Coordinates of C-alpha atoms and ligand atoms in Angstrom, one line a residue:
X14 CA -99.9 -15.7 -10.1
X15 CA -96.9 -17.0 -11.7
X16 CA -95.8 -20.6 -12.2
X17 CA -93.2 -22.5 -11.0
X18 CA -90.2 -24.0 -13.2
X19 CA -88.4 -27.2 -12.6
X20 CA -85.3 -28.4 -14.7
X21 CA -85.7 -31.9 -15.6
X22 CA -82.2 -34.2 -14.7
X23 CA -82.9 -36.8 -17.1
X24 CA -81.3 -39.5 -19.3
X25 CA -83.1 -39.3 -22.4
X26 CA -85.2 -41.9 -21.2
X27 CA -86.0 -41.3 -17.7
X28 CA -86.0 -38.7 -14.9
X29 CA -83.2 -38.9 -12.3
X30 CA -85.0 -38.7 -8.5
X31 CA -83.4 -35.5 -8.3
X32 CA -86.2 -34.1 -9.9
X33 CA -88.8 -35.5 -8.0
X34 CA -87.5 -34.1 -4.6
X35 CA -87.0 -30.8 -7.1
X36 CA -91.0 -31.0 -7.6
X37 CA -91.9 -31.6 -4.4
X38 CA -89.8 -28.0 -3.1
X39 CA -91.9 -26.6 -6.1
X40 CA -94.9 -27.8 -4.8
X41 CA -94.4 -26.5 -1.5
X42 CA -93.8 -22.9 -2.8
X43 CA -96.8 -23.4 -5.1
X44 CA -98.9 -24.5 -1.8
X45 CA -98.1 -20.8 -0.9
X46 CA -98.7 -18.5 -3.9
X47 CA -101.3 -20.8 -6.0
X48 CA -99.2 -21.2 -9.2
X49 CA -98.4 -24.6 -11.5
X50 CA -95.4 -26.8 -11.3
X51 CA -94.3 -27.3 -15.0
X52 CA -91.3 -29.6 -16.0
X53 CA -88.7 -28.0 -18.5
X54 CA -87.3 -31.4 -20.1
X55 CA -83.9 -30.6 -23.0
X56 CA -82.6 -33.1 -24.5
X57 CA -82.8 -35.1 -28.0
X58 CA -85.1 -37.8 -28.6
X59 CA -86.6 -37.4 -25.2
X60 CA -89.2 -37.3 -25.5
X61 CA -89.6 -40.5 -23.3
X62 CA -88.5 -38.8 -20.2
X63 CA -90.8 -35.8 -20.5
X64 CA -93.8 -38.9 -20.7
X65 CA -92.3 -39.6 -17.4
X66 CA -92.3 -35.9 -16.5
X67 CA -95.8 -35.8 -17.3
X68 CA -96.8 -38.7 -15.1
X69 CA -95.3 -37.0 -12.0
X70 CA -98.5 -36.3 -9.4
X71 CA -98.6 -32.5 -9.1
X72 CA -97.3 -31.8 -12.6
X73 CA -99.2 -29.4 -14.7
X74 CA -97.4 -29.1 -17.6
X75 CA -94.5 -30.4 -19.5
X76 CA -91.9 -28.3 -21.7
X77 CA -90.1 -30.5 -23.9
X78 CA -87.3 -28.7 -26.4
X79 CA -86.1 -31.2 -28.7
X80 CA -83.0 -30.4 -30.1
X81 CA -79.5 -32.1 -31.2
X82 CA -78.0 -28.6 -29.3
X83 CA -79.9 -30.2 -26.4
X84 CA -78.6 -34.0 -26.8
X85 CA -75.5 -33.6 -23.9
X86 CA -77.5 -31.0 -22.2
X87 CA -74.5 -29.0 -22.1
X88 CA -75.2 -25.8 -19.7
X89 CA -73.8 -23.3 -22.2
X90 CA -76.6 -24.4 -24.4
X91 CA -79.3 -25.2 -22.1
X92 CA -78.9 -22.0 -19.8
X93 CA -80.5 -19.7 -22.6
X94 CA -83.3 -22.0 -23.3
X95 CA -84.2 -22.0 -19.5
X96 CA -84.0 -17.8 -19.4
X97 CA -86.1 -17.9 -22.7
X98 CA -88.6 -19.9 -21.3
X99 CA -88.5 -18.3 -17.5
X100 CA -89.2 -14.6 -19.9
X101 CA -91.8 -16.0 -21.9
X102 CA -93.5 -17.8 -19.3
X103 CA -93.7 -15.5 -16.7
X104 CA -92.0 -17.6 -14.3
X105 CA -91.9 -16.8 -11.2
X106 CA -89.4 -19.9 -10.1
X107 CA -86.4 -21.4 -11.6
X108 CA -85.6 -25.0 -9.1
X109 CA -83.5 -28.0 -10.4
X110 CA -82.1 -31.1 -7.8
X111 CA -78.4 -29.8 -6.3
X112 CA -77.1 -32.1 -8.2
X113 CA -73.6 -31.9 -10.9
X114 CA -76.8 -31.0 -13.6
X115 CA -78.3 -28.7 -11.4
X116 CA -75.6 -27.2 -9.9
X117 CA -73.5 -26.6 -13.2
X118 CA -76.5 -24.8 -14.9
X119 CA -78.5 -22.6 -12.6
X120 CA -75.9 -20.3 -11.2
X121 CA -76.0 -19.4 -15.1
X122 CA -79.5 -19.1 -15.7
X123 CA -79.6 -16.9 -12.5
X124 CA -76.4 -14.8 -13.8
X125 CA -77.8 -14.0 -17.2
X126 CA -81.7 -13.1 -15.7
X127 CA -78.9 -10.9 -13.4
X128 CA -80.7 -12.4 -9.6
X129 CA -79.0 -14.5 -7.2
X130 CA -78.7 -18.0 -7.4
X131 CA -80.2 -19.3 -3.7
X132 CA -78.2 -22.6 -3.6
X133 CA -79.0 -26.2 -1.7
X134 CA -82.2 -25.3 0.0
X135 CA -83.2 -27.4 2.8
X136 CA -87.0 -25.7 3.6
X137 CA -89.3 -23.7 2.0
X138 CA -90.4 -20.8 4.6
X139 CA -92.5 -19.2 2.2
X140 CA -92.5 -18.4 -1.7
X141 CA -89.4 -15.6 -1.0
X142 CA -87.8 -17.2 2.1
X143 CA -86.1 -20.4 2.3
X144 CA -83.4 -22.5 4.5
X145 CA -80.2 -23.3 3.3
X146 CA -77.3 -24.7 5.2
X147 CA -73.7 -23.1 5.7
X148 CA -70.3 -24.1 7.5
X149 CA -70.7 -27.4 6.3
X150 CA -73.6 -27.7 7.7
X151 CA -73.1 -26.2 11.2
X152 CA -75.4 -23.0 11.0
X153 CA -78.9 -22.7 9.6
X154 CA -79.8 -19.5 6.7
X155 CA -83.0 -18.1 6.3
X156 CA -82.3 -16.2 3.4
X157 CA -85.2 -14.0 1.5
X158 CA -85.0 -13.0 -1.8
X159 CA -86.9 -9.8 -3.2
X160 CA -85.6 -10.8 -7.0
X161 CA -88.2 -11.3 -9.6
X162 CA -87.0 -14.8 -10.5
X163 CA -86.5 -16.9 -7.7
X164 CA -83.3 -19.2 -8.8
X165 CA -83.0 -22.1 -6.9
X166 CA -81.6 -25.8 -6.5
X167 CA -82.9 -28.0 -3.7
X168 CA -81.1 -30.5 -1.2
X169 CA -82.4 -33.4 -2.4
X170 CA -82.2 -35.2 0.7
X171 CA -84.4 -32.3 2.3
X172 CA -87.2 -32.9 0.3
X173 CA -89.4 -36.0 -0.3
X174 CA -89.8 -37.4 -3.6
X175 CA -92.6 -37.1 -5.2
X176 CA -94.7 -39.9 -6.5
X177 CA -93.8 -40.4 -9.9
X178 CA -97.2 -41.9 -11.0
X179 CA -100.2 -40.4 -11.0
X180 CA -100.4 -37.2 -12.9
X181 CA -101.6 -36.8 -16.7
X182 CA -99.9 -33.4 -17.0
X183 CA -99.9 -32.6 -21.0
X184 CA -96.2 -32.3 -23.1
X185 CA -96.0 -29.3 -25.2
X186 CA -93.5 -28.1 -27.7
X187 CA -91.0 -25.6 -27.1
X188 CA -87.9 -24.3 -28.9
X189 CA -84.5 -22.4 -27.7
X190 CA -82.0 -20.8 -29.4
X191 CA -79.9 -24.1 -29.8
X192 CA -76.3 -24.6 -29.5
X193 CA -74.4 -21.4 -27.9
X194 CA -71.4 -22.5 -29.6
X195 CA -69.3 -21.8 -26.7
X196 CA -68.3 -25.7 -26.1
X197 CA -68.9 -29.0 -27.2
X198 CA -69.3 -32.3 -26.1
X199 CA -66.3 -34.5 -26.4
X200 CA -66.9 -37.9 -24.7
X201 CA -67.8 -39.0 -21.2
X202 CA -66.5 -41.6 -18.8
X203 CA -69.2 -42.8 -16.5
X204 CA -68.7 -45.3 -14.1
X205 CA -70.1 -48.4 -14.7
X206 CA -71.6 -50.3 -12.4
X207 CA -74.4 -52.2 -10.7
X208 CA -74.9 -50.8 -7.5
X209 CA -76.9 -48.4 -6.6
X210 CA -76.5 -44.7 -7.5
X211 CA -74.5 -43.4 -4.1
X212 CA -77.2 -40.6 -3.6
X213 CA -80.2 -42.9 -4.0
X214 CA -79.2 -46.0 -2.5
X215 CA -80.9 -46.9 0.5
X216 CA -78.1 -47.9 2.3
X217 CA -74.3 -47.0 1.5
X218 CA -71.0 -48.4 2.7
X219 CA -68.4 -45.7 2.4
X220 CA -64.5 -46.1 3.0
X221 CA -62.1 -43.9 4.3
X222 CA -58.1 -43.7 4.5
X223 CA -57.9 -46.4 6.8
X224 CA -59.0 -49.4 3.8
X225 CA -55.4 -48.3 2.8
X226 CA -55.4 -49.0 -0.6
X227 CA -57.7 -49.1 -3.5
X228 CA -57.0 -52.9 -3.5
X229 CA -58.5 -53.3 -0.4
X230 CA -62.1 -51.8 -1.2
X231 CA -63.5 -54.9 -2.7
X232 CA -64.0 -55.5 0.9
X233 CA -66.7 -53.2 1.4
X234 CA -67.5 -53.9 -2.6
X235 CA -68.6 -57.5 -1.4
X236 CA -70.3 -56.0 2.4
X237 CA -72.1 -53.4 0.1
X238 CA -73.5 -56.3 -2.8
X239 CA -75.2 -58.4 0.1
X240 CA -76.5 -55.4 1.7
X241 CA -77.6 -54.0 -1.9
X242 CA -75.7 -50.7 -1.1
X243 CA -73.5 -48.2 -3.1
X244 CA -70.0 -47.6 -2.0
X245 CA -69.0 -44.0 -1.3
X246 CA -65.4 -43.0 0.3
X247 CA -64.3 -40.1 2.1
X248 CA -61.5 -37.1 0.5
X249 CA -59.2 -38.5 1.9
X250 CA -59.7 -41.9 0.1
X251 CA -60.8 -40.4 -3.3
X252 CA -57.2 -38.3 -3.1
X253 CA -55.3 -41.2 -2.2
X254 CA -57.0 -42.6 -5.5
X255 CA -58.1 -45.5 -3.4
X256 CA -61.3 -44.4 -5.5
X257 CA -62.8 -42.4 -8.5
X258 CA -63.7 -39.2 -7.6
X259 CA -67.5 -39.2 -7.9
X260 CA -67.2 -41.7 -4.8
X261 CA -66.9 -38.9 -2.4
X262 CA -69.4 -38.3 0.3
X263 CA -69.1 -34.8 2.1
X264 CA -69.2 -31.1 1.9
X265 CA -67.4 -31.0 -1.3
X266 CA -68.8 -34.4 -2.5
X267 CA -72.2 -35.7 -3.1
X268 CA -75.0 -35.7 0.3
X269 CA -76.5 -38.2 0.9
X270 CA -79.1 -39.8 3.9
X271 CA -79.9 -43.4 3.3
X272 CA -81.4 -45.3 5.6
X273 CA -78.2 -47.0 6.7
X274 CA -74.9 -45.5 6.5
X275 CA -71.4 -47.8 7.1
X276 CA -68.2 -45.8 7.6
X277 CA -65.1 -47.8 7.9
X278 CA -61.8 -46.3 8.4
X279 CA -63.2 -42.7 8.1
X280 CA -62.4 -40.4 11.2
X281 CA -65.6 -38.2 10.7
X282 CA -64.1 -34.8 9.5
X283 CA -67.0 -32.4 9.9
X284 CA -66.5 -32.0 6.1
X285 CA -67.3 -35.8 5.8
X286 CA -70.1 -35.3 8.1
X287 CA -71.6 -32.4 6.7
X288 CA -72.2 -35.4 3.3
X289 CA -73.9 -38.0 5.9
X290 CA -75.0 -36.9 9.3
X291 CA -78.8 -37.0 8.3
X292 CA -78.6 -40.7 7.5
X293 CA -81.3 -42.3 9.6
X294 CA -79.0 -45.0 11.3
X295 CA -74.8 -44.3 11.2
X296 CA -72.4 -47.5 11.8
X297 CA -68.9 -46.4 12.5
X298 CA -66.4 -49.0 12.5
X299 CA -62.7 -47.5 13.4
X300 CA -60.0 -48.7 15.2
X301 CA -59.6 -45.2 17.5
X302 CA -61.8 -45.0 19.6
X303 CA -61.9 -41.6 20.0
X304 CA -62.5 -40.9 16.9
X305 CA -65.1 -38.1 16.1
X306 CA -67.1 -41.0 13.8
X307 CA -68.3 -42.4 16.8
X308 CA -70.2 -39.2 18.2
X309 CA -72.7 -39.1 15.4
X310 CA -73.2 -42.6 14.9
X311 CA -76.0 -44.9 16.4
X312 CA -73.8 -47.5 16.3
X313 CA -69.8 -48.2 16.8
X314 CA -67.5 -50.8 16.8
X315 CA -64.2 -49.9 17.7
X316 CA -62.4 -52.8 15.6
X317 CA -59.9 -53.6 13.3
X318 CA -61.7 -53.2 9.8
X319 CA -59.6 -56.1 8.4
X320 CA -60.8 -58.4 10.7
X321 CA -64.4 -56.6 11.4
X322 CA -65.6 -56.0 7.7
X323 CA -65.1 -59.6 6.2
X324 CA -66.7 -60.7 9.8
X325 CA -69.7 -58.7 9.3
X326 CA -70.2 -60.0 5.5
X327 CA -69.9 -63.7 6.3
X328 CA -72.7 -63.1 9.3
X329 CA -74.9 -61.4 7.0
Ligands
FAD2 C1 -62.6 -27.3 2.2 C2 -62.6 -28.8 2.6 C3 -63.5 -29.6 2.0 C4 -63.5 -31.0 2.3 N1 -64.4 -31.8 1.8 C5 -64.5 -33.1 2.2 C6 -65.5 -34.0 1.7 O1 -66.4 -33.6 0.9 N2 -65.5 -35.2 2.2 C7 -64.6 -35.7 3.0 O2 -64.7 -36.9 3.4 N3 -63.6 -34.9 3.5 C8 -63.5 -33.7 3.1 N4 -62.5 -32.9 3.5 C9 -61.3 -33.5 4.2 C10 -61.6 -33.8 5.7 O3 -61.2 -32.6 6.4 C11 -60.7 -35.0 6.2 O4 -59.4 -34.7 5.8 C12 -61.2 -36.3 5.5 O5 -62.5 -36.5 5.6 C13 -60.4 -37.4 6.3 O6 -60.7 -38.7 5.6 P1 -60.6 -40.0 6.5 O7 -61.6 -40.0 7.6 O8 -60.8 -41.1 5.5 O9 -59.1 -40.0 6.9 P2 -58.5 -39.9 8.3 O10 -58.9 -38.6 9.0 O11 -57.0 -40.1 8.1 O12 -59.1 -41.1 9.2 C14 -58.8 -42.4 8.9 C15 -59.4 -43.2 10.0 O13 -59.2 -44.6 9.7 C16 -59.0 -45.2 11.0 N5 -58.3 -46.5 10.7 C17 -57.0 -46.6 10.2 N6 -56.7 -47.9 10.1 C18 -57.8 -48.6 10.5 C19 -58.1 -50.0 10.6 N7 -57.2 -51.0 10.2 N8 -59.3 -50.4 11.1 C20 -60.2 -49.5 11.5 N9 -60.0 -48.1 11.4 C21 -58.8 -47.7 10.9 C22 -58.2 -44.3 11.8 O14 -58.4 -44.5 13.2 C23 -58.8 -42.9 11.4 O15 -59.9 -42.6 12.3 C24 -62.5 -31.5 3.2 C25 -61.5 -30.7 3.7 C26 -61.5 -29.3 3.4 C27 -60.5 -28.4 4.0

């Protein structure tokens, strides 16, 4: 019976809610085969996030490797560590959250244990099977992997998150081989800002190449601050550099299903769509009314956004 692995997205300080859906896709394959769900947390001085990785319900166990190599969790670095601990351990399962962490690290960890990285699952059939879309989206795979090491990242939007309170898992000690020396960290630029993270938020107000401009965004800025949304943007926008990139919602952007989704000025591109169709409710406001926008969304209003957007925000 072997155990399950997830990779811990984290700041040091806290987990990201990536690796709470990550858990609970780890759970479900543990359902199936009897095995743990341990937390692999790398990072310096973080040992406050694997606390936190320890009070996730359904945690047994929490890895914490301690190291400066560890402190940008750079993926050269961290890749070994994960294959030294899948080896050791016995592993059966390697998941982290499809997110830029995730996504940047396990395709390693699966090339150097030589398996095949099984990318963006959306189900868990059964510990070897599992559902993962394609075409943007359009098609379905069941894909089943007879690999020793199952290497995975999960949809995070596919998967509940798991209560992050509750479990008393204990944090043990574990060591890698430390920095690879094949890159180092030179500086990041994160956006600032106090909205909600685009892939958490509960709702999101995203614009598209009809705002324009990037001067004209801080009207959804002020729709998304009474609504207590994020502001995401379609390719077209983010290429335009209306926005920064990490605004984009879509195939080749971020996913994301909040509970209310607002595209203004976005024709729905199936690529755009295949980053937002599972919101629960979809606003469309677009001046064409034939746009494609309006066949997935619950609610249209064929509008000028001009005139429509600042509307909406004064009712509100
Ligand atoms: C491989 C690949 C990957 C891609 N990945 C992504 C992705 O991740 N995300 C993504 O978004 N796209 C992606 N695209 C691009 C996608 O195909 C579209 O080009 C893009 O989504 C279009 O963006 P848009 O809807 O903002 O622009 P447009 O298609 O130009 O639509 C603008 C809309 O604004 C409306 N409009 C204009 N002025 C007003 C106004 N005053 N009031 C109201 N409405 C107005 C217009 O009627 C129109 O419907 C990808 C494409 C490829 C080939």
């Amino acid at each position: 019976m072997a155990n399950i692995l997830v990779i811990a997205d984290h700041d040091g300080a806290s987990l990201k809610p990536a690796t709470l859906n990550a858990v609970t896709a780890a759970g479900k394959i543990a359902s199936g085969i009897g095995g743990d769900v341990h937390i692999l947390v790398a990072g310096k001085g973080a040992q406050a996030a694997a606390e936190a990785a320890a009070k996730v319900a359904g945690v047994a166990k929490v890895l914490l490797a301690d190291d400066a190599a560890y402190e940008h969790q750079l993926p050269e670095d961290v890749a070994p560590l994960v294959v030294s601990t899948v080896t050791g351990g016995g592993y059966g399962h390697v998941l982290a959250g499809a997110t830029s962490v995730g996504k940047n690290l396990l395709p390693r960890v699966a090339a150097l244990l030589d398996v095949a990285a099984i990318s963006d699952i959306t189900a868990v059939v059964s510990a070897d099977t599992f559902e993962r879309p394609i075409y943007a989206g359009n098609a379905i795979a069941t894909v089943q992997s007879a690999d020793a090491v199952k290497v995975i990242t999960v949809r995070t939007t596919a998967f509940e998150t798991a209560a992050s309170e509750g479990g008393s898992a204990a944090v043990e000690s574990v060591s890698g081989a430390g920095a690879a020396g094949l890159s180092s960290f030179v500086s990041a630029e994160l956006t600032k800002s106090e909205r909600p993270e685009l892939t958490a938020a509960r709702v999101v107000v995203s614009g598209g190449r009809g705002m324009q401009s990037g001067e004209n965004f801080p009207l959804l800025e002020a729709l998304a601050d009474k609504l207590g949304a994020a502001v995401g943007a379609s390719r077209a926008a983010v290429d335009a550099g209306f926005v920064p990139n990490d605004y984009q919602v879509g195939q080749t952007g971020k996913i994301v299903a909040p509970e209310l989704y607002i595209a203004v000025g976005i024709s729905g591109a199936i690529q755009h769509l295949a980053g937002m169709k599972d919101s629960k409710v979809i606003v469309a406001i677009n001046k064409d009314e034939e746009a494609p926008i309006f066949q997935v969304a619950d609610y249209g209003l064929v509008a000028d956004l001009f005139k429509a957007v600042p509307e909406l925000t004064a009712h509100i």
